[in-house]
């Protein structure tokens, strides 16, 4: 994961059917430009489209990831679940773990920790989401929440070179709101320091997520600590996604 100047991760959530896949041709062509060689672009479609995305992007530098996984690395009697091994077998390279939309539906720090360990055992890269709710922010709990999420989520994890941290304040996801520049910088510095101290990692990769769009991307890019973006809604429209990348790489 070195030699990359910025990460752009598309979280398609529960959007997109078979027909959607071809709409990313624009993005594939765009990514071929020399200017964007050092950009890492990762698409995380629903499970149902993982194979299609892997096939469709195979002659490009775009990589593919899943949006979640089961904590069991291989298989088991878990109706409706998908394991890291299954995801890997499709050619995906990443898994988003700990997204707030999954934390709400039951993924606590301990389950997230198990999922991360399973994904890393499969040699997959993890996009590890952390972030405070609005209530936690109001109660001045942001830092303690982030610390707990990081430390519990990475319990017994020794090497974090395959982990991308995604700081996503929960109150910014899908709301059109983003924190003040100072607040984001402050949290990034805090997260970075914590990871450096705990994991002896020189340069952890931390991206920002939550209502990233072509309108706020310029101000977000002024925060040098941000190494990239996890984009939900705005990544579904290829033109918008391209616009975000264009405005970030000048
Ligand atoms: P959003 O979603 O960009 O639509 O706010 C981000 C995310 O959920 O990762």
PDB file of C-alpha atoms and ligand atoms in Angstrom:
ATOM      1  CA  UNK A   1       0.000   0.000   0.000  1.00  0.00           C
ATOM      2  CA  UNK A   2       2.925   2.311  -0.465  1.00  0.00           C
ATOM      3  CA  UNK A   3       3.485   4.763  -3.286  1.00  0.00           C
ATOM      4  CA  UNK A   4      -0.180   5.718  -3.261  1.00  0.00           C
ATOM      5  CA  UNK A   5      -1.002   9.380  -2.949  1.00  0.00           C
ATOM      6  CA  UNK A   6      -4.716   9.061  -2.285  1.00  0.00           C
ATOM      7  CA  UNK A   7      -7.391   6.428  -1.727  1.00  0.00           C
ATOM      8  CA  UNK A   8     -10.915   6.649  -3.074  1.00  0.00           C
ATOM      9  CA  UNK A   9     -13.242   3.955  -1.860  1.00  0.00           C
ATOM     10  CA  UNK A  10     -16.755   3.641  -3.242  1.00  0.00           C
ATOM     11  CA  UNK A  11     -19.221   2.145  -0.804  1.00  0.00           C
ATOM     12  CA  UNK A  12     -22.202   1.319  -2.991  1.00  0.00           C
ATOM     13  CA  UNK A  13     -24.246   0.038  -0.040  1.00  0.00           C
ATOM     14  CA  UNK A  14     -27.435  -1.794  -1.089  1.00  0.00           C
ATOM     15  CA  UNK A  15     -27.563  -0.181  -4.503  1.00  0.00           C
ATOM     16  CA  UNK A  16     -26.897  -1.558  -7.957  1.00  0.00           C
ATOM     17  CA  UNK A  17     -28.025  -4.532  -9.967  1.00  0.00           C
ATOM     18  CA  UNK A  18     -26.383  -6.388 -12.865  1.00  0.00           C
ATOM     19  CA  UNK A  19     -27.061  -3.491 -15.205  1.00  0.00           C
ATOM     20  CA  UNK A  20     -25.228  -1.023 -12.997  1.00  0.00           C
ATOM     21  CA  UNK A  21     -21.838  -2.674 -13.469  1.00  0.00           C
ATOM     22  CA  UNK A  22     -21.230  -1.285 -16.959  1.00  0.00           C
ATOM     23  CA  UNK A  23     -21.887   2.256 -15.776  1.00  0.00           C
ATOM     24  CA  UNK A  24     -18.443   2.309 -14.146  1.00  0.00           C
ATOM     25  CA  UNK A  25     -16.734   2.131 -17.556  1.00  0.00           C
ATOM     26  CA  UNK A  26     -16.289   5.902 -17.342  1.00  0.00           C
ATOM     27  CA  UNK A  27     -14.442   5.522 -14.083  1.00  0.00           C
ATOM     28  CA  UNK A  28     -12.256   2.731 -15.488  1.00  0.00           C
ATOM     29  CA  UNK A  29     -11.287   4.896 -18.483  1.00  0.00           C
ATOM     30  CA  UNK A  30     -10.689   7.904 -16.278  1.00  0.00           C
ATOM     31  CA  UNK A  31      -8.434   5.912 -13.943  1.00  0.00           C
ATOM     32  CA  UNK A  32      -6.191   4.926 -16.881  1.00  0.00           C
ATOM     33  CA  UNK A  33      -4.914   8.490 -17.193  1.00  0.00           C
ATOM     34  CA  UNK A  34      -1.295   8.855 -16.170  1.00  0.00           C
ATOM     35  CA  UNK A  35      -2.143  11.592 -13.722  1.00  0.00           C
ATOM     36  CA  UNK A  36      -4.023   9.097 -11.591  1.00  0.00           C
ATOM     37  CA  UNK A  37      -1.452   6.297 -11.519  1.00  0.00           C
ATOM     38  CA  UNK A  38      -0.798   6.823  -7.835  1.00  0.00           C
ATOM     39  CA  UNK A  39      -4.462   6.938  -6.954  1.00  0.00           C
ATOM     40  CA  UNK A  40      -5.915   3.785  -5.394  1.00  0.00           C
ATOM     41  CA  UNK A  41      -9.499   3.242  -6.380  1.00  0.00           C
ATOM     42  CA  UNK A  42     -11.563   0.577  -4.677  1.00  0.00           C
ATOM     43  CA  UNK A  43     -15.162  -0.353  -5.425  1.00  0.00           C
ATOM     44  CA  UNK A  44     -17.205  -2.042  -2.716  1.00  0.00           C
ATOM     45  CA  UNK A  45     -20.420  -3.239  -4.367  1.00  0.00           C
ATOM     46  CA  UNK A  46     -23.047  -5.485  -2.768  1.00  0.00           C
ATOM     47  CA  UNK A  47     -21.999  -9.153  -2.431  1.00  0.00           C
ATOM     48  CA  UNK A  48     -24.182 -10.032  -5.418  1.00  0.00           C
ATOM     49  CA  UNK A  49     -22.021  -7.941  -7.735  1.00  0.00           C
ATOM     50  CA  UNK A  50     -18.562  -8.796  -6.416  1.00  0.00           C
ATOM     51  CA  UNK A  51     -17.796 -11.237  -9.224  1.00  0.00           C
ATOM     52  CA  UNK A  52     -19.134  -8.894 -11.878  1.00  0.00           C
ATOM     53  CA  UNK A  53     -17.030  -6.040 -10.569  1.00  0.00           C
ATOM     54  CA  UNK A  54     -13.910  -8.200 -10.343  1.00  0.00           C
ATOM     55  CA  UNK A  55     -14.403  -9.318 -13.954  1.00  0.00           C
ATOM     56  CA  UNK A  56     -15.315  -5.931 -15.269  1.00  0.00           C
ATOM     57  CA  UNK A  57     -12.312  -4.202 -13.694  1.00  0.00           C
ATOM     58  CA  UNK A  58      -9.795  -6.963 -14.362  1.00  0.00           C
ATOM     59  CA  UNK A  59      -7.778  -5.063 -16.962  1.00  0.00           C
ATOM     60  CA  UNK A  60      -7.624  -1.955 -14.862  1.00  0.00           C
ATOM     61  CA  UNK A  61      -5.927  -0.973 -11.623  1.00  0.00           C
ATOM     62  CA  UNK A  62      -9.257  -0.669  -9.842  1.00  0.00           C
ATOM     63  CA  UNK A  63      -9.693  -3.096  -6.953  1.00  0.00           C
ATOM     64  CA  UNK A  64     -12.798  -4.573  -5.423  1.00  0.00           C
ATOM     65  CA  UNK A  65     -13.964  -5.112  -1.863  1.00  0.00           C
ATOM     66  CA  UNK A  66     -16.967  -6.380   0.060  1.00  0.00           C
ATOM     67  CA  UNK A  67     -18.989  -4.263   2.466  1.00  0.00           C
ATOM     68  CA  UNK A  68     -19.021  -6.705   5.363  1.00  0.00           C
ATOM     69  CA  UNK A  69     -18.392 -10.354   6.181  1.00  0.00           C
ATOM     70  CA  UNK A  70     -19.188 -12.997   8.753  1.00  0.00           C
ATOM     71  CA  UNK A  71     -16.757 -13.406  11.613  1.00  0.00           C
ATOM     72  CA  UNK A  72     -16.128 -17.055  10.744  1.00  0.00           C
ATOM     73  CA  UNK A  73     -13.255 -17.160   8.310  1.00  0.00           C
ATOM     74  CA  UNK A  74     -14.446 -20.115   6.234  1.00  0.00           C
ATOM     75  CA  UNK A  75     -17.913 -21.586   6.564  1.00  0.00           C
ATOM     76  CA  UNK A  76     -20.677 -22.523   8.985  1.00  0.00           C
ATOM     77  CA  UNK A  77     -24.410 -22.738   9.542  1.00  0.00           C
ATOM     78  CA  UNK A  78     -25.049 -19.022   9.239  1.00  0.00           C
ATOM     79  CA  UNK A  79     -27.945 -18.481   6.912  1.00  0.00           C
ATOM     80  CA  UNK A  80     -27.483 -15.507   4.636  1.00  0.00           C
ATOM     81  CA  UNK A  81     -23.892 -14.827   5.670  1.00  0.00           C
ATOM     82  CA  UNK A  82     -20.708 -14.599   3.616  1.00  0.00           C
ATOM     83  CA  UNK A  83     -17.229 -15.454   4.918  1.00  0.00           C
ATOM     84  CA  UNK A  84     -13.909 -13.744   4.183  1.00  0.00           C
ATOM     85  CA  UNK A  85     -12.740 -16.917   2.441  1.00  0.00           C
ATOM     86  CA  UNK A  86     -15.728 -16.769   0.088  1.00  0.00           C
ATOM     87  CA  UNK A  87     -15.067 -13.120  -0.627  1.00  0.00           C
ATOM     88  CA  UNK A  88     -11.434 -13.845  -1.346  1.00  0.00           C
ATOM     89  CA  UNK A  89     -12.320 -16.697  -3.675  1.00  0.00           C
ATOM     90  CA  UNK A  90     -14.178 -14.220  -5.884  1.00  0.00           C
ATOM     91  CA  UNK A  91     -11.077 -12.105  -6.334  1.00  0.00           C
ATOM     92  CA  UNK A  92     -12.015  -9.266  -4.014  1.00  0.00           C
ATOM     93  CA  UNK A  93      -9.123  -7.776  -2.058  1.00  0.00           C
ATOM     94  CA  UNK A  94     -10.779  -5.681   0.641  1.00  0.00           C
ATOM     95  CA  UNK A  95     -13.568  -5.845   3.212  1.00  0.00           C
ATOM     96  CA  UNK A  96     -15.212  -2.902   4.914  1.00  0.00           C
ATOM     97  CA  UNK A  97     -15.591  -3.841   8.583  1.00  0.00           C
ATOM     98  CA  UNK A  98     -17.253  -1.903  11.369  1.00  0.00           C
ATOM     99  CA  UNK A  99     -19.403   0.367   9.245  1.00  0.00           C
ATOM    100  CA  UNK A 100     -21.854   2.224  11.469  1.00  0.00           C
ATOM    101  CA  UNK A 101     -24.778   0.820   9.484  1.00  0.00           C
ATOM    102  CA  UNK A 102     -23.612  -2.611  10.617  1.00  0.00           C
ATOM    103  CA  UNK A 103     -22.716  -1.512  14.122  1.00  0.00           C
ATOM    104  CA  UNK A 104     -26.342  -0.375  14.484  1.00  0.00           C
ATOM    105  CA  UNK A 105     -27.568  -3.810  13.491  1.00  0.00           C
ATOM    106  CA  UNK A 106     -25.458  -5.635  16.054  1.00  0.00           C
ATOM    107  CA  UNK A 107     -21.759  -5.507  15.199  1.00  0.00           C
ATOM    108  CA  UNK A 108     -20.112  -4.605  18.475  1.00  0.00           C
ATOM    109  CA  UNK A 109     -16.385  -4.067  18.988  1.00  0.00           C
ATOM    110  CA  UNK A 110     -15.807  -7.709  19.863  1.00  0.00           C
ATOM    111  CA  UNK A 111     -17.551  -9.056  16.749  1.00  0.00           C
ATOM    112  CA  UNK A 112     -15.739  -6.477  14.659  1.00  0.00           C
ATOM    113  CA  UNK A 113     -12.467  -7.670  16.140  1.00  0.00           C
ATOM    114  CA  UNK A 114     -13.257 -11.260  15.120  1.00  0.00           C
ATOM    115  CA  UNK A 115     -14.201 -10.163  11.626  1.00  0.00           C
ATOM    116  CA  UNK A 116     -10.967  -8.228  11.247  1.00  0.00           C
ATOM    117  CA  UNK A 117      -8.886 -11.191  12.406  1.00  0.00           C
ATOM    118  CA  UNK A 118     -10.689 -13.520   9.967  1.00  0.00           C
ATOM    119  CA  UNK A 119     -10.307 -11.115   7.061  1.00  0.00           C
ATOM    120  CA  UNK A 120      -6.609 -10.595   7.764  1.00  0.00           C
ATOM    121  CA  UNK A 121      -6.089 -14.354   8.074  1.00  0.00           C
ATOM    122  CA  UNK A 122      -7.414 -14.591   4.536  1.00  0.00           C
ATOM    123  CA  UNK A 123      -4.791 -12.023   3.548  1.00  0.00           C
ATOM    124  CA  UNK A 124      -7.489  -9.536   2.669  1.00  0.00           C
ATOM    125  CA  UNK A 125      -7.148  -5.821   3.309  1.00  0.00           C
ATOM    126  CA  UNK A 126      -9.494  -4.309   5.848  1.00  0.00           C
ATOM    127  CA  UNK A 127     -11.220  -0.953   5.658  1.00  0.00           C
ATOM    128  CA  UNK A 128     -11.889  -0.466   9.344  1.00  0.00           C
ATOM    129  CA  UNK A 129     -14.621   2.083  10.086  1.00  0.00           C
ATOM    130  CA  UNK A 130     -14.694   4.052  13.288  1.00  0.00           C
ATOM    131  CA  UNK A 131     -16.668   7.100  14.352  1.00  0.00           C
ATOM    132  CA  UNK A 132     -18.778   8.720  17.027  1.00  0.00           C
ATOM    133  CA  UNK A 133     -22.510   9.327  17.068  1.00  0.00           C
ATOM    134  CA  UNK A 134     -23.888  12.823  17.483  1.00  0.00           C
ATOM    135  CA  UNK A 135     -24.808  12.096  21.078  1.00  0.00           C
ATOM    136  CA  UNK A 136     -21.279  10.948  21.842  1.00  0.00           C
ATOM    137  CA  UNK A 137     -19.898  14.068  20.210  1.00  0.00           C
ATOM    138  CA  UNK A 138     -22.217  16.307  22.234  1.00  0.00           C
ATOM    139  CA  UNK A 139     -21.133  14.554  25.412  1.00  0.00           C
ATOM    140  CA  UNK A 140     -17.457  15.093  24.581  1.00  0.00           C
ATOM    141  CA  UNK A 141     -16.941  11.374  24.182  1.00  0.00           C
ATOM    142  CA  UNK A 142     -15.528  11.347  20.656  1.00  0.00           C
ATOM    143  CA  UNK A 143     -11.955  10.538  21.604  1.00  0.00           C
ATOM    144  CA  UNK A 144     -12.815   7.883  24.153  1.00  0.00           C
ATOM    145  CA  UNK A 145     -15.204   6.222  21.669  1.00  0.00           C
ATOM    146  CA  UNK A 146     -12.579   6.237  18.927  1.00  0.00           C
ATOM    147  CA  UNK A 147      -9.959   4.869  21.281  1.00  0.00           C
ATOM    148  CA  UNK A 148     -12.213   2.034  22.404  1.00  0.00           C
ATOM    149  CA  UNK A 149     -13.214   1.170  18.847  1.00  0.00           C
ATOM    150  CA  UNK A 150      -9.593   1.047  17.698  1.00  0.00           C
ATOM    151  CA  UNK A 151      -8.180  -0.845  20.662  1.00  0.00           C
ATOM    152  CA  UNK A 152     -11.011  -3.390  20.920  1.00  0.00           C
ATOM    153  CA  UNK A 153     -11.353  -3.766  17.164  1.00  0.00           C
ATOM    154  CA  UNK A 154      -7.664  -4.528  16.787  1.00  0.00           C
ATOM    155  CA  UNK A 155      -7.194  -6.713  19.850  1.00  0.00           C
ATOM    156  CA  UNK A 156      -4.572  -9.391  19.147  1.00  0.00           C
ATOM    157  CA  UNK A 157      -3.889  -7.897  15.745  1.00  0.00           C
ATOM    158  CA  UNK A 158      -0.156  -7.487  15.409  1.00  0.00           C
ATOM    159  CA  UNK A 159       0.377  -6.201  11.917  1.00  0.00           C
ATOM    160  CA  UNK A 160      -1.806  -3.406  10.703  1.00  0.00           C
ATOM    161  CA  UNK A 161      -0.163  -2.814   7.349  1.00  0.00           C
ATOM    162  CA  UNK A 162      -3.237  -4.279   5.658  1.00  0.00           C
ATOM    163  CA  UNK A 163      -5.654  -2.056   7.540  1.00  0.00           C
ATOM    164  CA  UNK A 164      -7.024   1.216   6.200  1.00  0.00           C
ATOM    165  CA  UNK A 165      -8.740   3.259   8.902  1.00  0.00           C
ATOM    166  CA  UNK A 166     -11.885   5.096   7.885  1.00  0.00           C
ATOM    167  CA  UNK A 167     -12.924   7.852  10.245  1.00  0.00           C
ATOM    168  CA  UNK A 168     -16.630   8.308   9.647  1.00  0.00           C
ATOM    169  CA  UNK A 169     -18.537  10.413  12.164  1.00  0.00           C
ATOM    170  CA  UNK A 170     -21.884   8.611  12.282  1.00  0.00           C
ATOM    171  CA  UNK A 171     -23.814  11.892  12.257  1.00  0.00           C
ATOM    172  CA  UNK A 172     -22.214  12.802   8.939  1.00  0.00           C
ATOM    173  CA  UNK A 173     -23.153   9.639   7.055  1.00  0.00           C
ATOM    174  CA  UNK A 174     -25.818  10.364   4.483  1.00  0.00           C
ATOM    175  CA  UNK A 175     -26.775  13.636   6.184  1.00  0.00           C
ATOM    176  CA  UNK A 176     -24.965  16.181   4.030  1.00  0.00           C
ATOM    177  CA  UNK A 177     -23.103  17.379   7.136  1.00  0.00           C
ATOM    178  CA  UNK A 178     -19.363  17.315   7.699  1.00  0.00           C
ATOM    179  CA  UNK A 179     -17.447  18.324  10.819  1.00  0.00           C
ATOM    180  CA  UNK A 180     -15.493  21.566  10.978  1.00  0.00           C
ATOM    181  CA  UNK A 181     -12.010  21.394   9.452  1.00  0.00           C
ATOM    182  CA  UNK A 182     -10.452  21.848  12.864  1.00  0.00           C
ATOM    183  CA  UNK A 183     -12.496  18.997  14.314  1.00  0.00           C
ATOM    184  CA  UNK A 184     -11.520  16.589  11.540  1.00  0.00           C
ATOM    185  CA  UNK A 185      -7.843  17.498  11.809  1.00  0.00           C
ATOM    186  CA  UNK A 186      -7.995  17.097  15.543  1.00  0.00           C
ATOM    187  CA  UNK A 187      -9.524  13.604  15.321  1.00  0.00           C
ATOM    188  CA  UNK A 188      -7.095  12.538  12.610  1.00  0.00           C
ATOM    189  CA  UNK A 189      -4.116  13.614  14.682  1.00  0.00           C
ATOM    190  CA  UNK A 190      -5.534  11.772  17.674  1.00  0.00           C
ATOM    191  CA  UNK A 191      -6.226   8.579  15.694  1.00  0.00           C
ATOM    192  CA  UNK A 192      -2.834   8.643  14.009  1.00  0.00           C
ATOM    193  CA  UNK A 193      -0.969   9.106  17.265  1.00  0.00           C
ATOM    194  CA  UNK A 194      -2.898   6.301  18.926  1.00  0.00           C
ATOM    195  CA  UNK A 195      -2.212   3.882  16.079  1.00  0.00           C
ATOM    196  CA  UNK A 196       1.448   4.857  15.899  1.00  0.00           C
ATOM    197  CA  UNK A 197       1.953   4.305  19.612  1.00  0.00           C
ATOM    198  CA  UNK A 198      -0.035   1.097  19.861  1.00  0.00           C
ATOM    199  CA  UNK A 199       1.018  -0.634  16.690  1.00  0.00           C
ATOM    200  CA  UNK A 200       4.370   0.845  15.958  1.00  0.00           C
ATOM    201  CA  UNK A 201       3.085   1.794  12.541  1.00  0.00           C
ATOM    202  CA  UNK A 202       5.007   4.642  10.961  1.00  0.00           C
ATOM    203  CA  UNK A 203       2.397   5.871   8.574  1.00  0.00           C
ATOM    204  CA  UNK A 204      -1.091   4.512   9.107  1.00  0.00           C
ATOM    205  CA  UNK A 205      -3.546   5.174   6.316  1.00  0.00           C
ATOM    206  CA  UNK A 206      -6.578   7.074   7.528  1.00  0.00           C
ATOM    207  CA  UNK A 207      -9.361   8.138   5.199  1.00  0.00           C
ATOM    208  CA  UNK A 208     -12.392  10.284   5.878  1.00  0.00           C
ATOM    209  CA  UNK A 209     -15.992   9.280   5.192  1.00  0.00           C
ATOM    210  CA  UNK A 210     -19.379  10.896   5.667  1.00  0.00           C
ATOM    211  CA  UNK A 211     -21.201  13.021   3.083  1.00  0.00           C
ATOM    212  CA  UNK A 212     -18.147  13.481   0.872  1.00  0.00           C
ATOM    213  CA  UNK A 213     -19.273  15.116  -2.368  1.00  0.00           C
ATOM    214  CA  UNK A 214     -17.939  17.307  -5.171  1.00  0.00           C
ATOM    215  CA  UNK A 215     -19.010  20.423  -3.252  1.00  0.00           C
ATOM    216  CA  UNK A 216     -17.112  19.835  -0.019  1.00  0.00           C
ATOM    217  CA  UNK A 217     -14.140  17.915  -1.413  1.00  0.00           C
ATOM    218  CA  UNK A 218     -11.965  21.008  -1.825  1.00  0.00           C
ATOM    219  CA  UNK A 219     -12.191  21.970   1.814  1.00  0.00           C
ATOM    220  CA  UNK A 220     -11.671  18.357   2.894  1.00  0.00           C
ATOM    221  CA  UNK A 221      -8.539  18.178   0.777  1.00  0.00           C
ATOM    222  CA  UNK A 222      -7.058  21.046   2.704  1.00  0.00           C
ATOM    223  CA  UNK A 223      -6.634  18.683   5.607  1.00  0.00           C
ATOM    224  CA  UNK A 224      -3.278  17.123   4.818  1.00  0.00           C
ATOM    225  CA  UNK A 225      -3.747  14.317   7.350  1.00  0.00           C
ATOM    226  CA  UNK A 226      -6.564  12.840   5.218  1.00  0.00           C
ATOM    227  CA  UNK A 227      -5.171  10.143   2.955  1.00  0.00           C
ATOM    228  CA  UNK A 228      -8.350   9.530   1.008  1.00  0.00           C
ATOM    229  CA  UNK A 229     -12.105   9.144   1.158  1.00  0.00           C
ATOM    230  CA  UNK A 230     -14.751   6.543   1.737  1.00  0.00           C
ATOM    231  CA  UNK A 231     -17.628   7.745  -0.384  1.00  0.00           C
ATOM    232  CA  UNK A 232     -21.189   6.456  -0.140  1.00  0.00           C
ATOM    233  CA  UNK A 233     -23.997   8.263  -1.942  1.00  0.00           C
ATOM    234  CA  UNK A 234     -21.787  10.348  -4.235  1.00  0.00           C
ATOM    235  CA  UNK A 235     -19.879   7.291  -5.465  1.00  0.00           C
ATOM    236  CA  UNK A 236     -22.967   5.760  -7.053  1.00  0.00           C
ATOM    237  CA  UNK A 237     -22.954   8.323  -9.827  1.00  0.00           C
ATOM    238  CA  UNK A 238     -19.756   7.768 -11.831  1.00  0.00           C
ATOM    239  CA  UNK A 239     -19.579  11.445 -12.868  1.00  0.00           C
ATOM    240  CA  UNK A 240     -19.744  12.617  -9.287  1.00  0.00           C
ATOM    241  CA  UNK A 241     -17.160  10.105  -8.181  1.00  0.00           C
ATOM    242  CA  UNK A 242     -14.823  11.198 -10.983  1.00  0.00           C
ATOM    243  CA  UNK A 243     -15.397  14.814 -10.025  1.00  0.00           C
ATOM    244  CA  UNK A 244     -14.362  14.089  -6.443  1.00  0.00           C
ATOM    245  CA  UNK A 245     -11.133  12.455  -7.633  1.00  0.00           C
ATOM    246  CA  UNK A 246     -10.398  15.228 -10.147  1.00  0.00           C
ATOM    247  CA  UNK A 247     -10.797  17.901  -7.507  1.00  0.00           C
ATOM    248  CA  UNK A 248      -8.518  16.004  -5.136  1.00  0.00           C
ATOM    249  CA  UNK A 249      -5.622  15.376  -7.496  1.00  0.00           C
ATOM    250  CA  UNK A 250      -4.504  18.683  -8.894  1.00  0.00           C
TER     251      UNK A 250
HETATM  252  P1  LIG B   1     -22.184   8.862   2.537  1.00  0.00           P
HETATM  253  O1  LIG B   1     -21.792   7.444   3.123  1.00  0.00           O
HETATM  254  O2  LIG B   1     -21.029   9.311   1.672  1.00  0.00           O
HETATM  255  O3  LIG B   1     -23.425   8.626   1.731  1.00  0.00           O
HETATM  256  O4  LIG B   1     -22.398   9.775   3.670  1.00  0.00           O
HETATM  257  C1  LIG B   1     -20.501   7.161   3.559  1.00  0.00           C
HETATM  258  C2  LIG B   1     -20.443   5.766   4.118  1.00  0.00           C
HETATM  259  O5  LIG B   1     -21.470   5.285   4.622  1.00  0.00           O
HETATM  260  O6  LIG B   1     -19.403   5.107   4.069  1.00  0.00           O
END
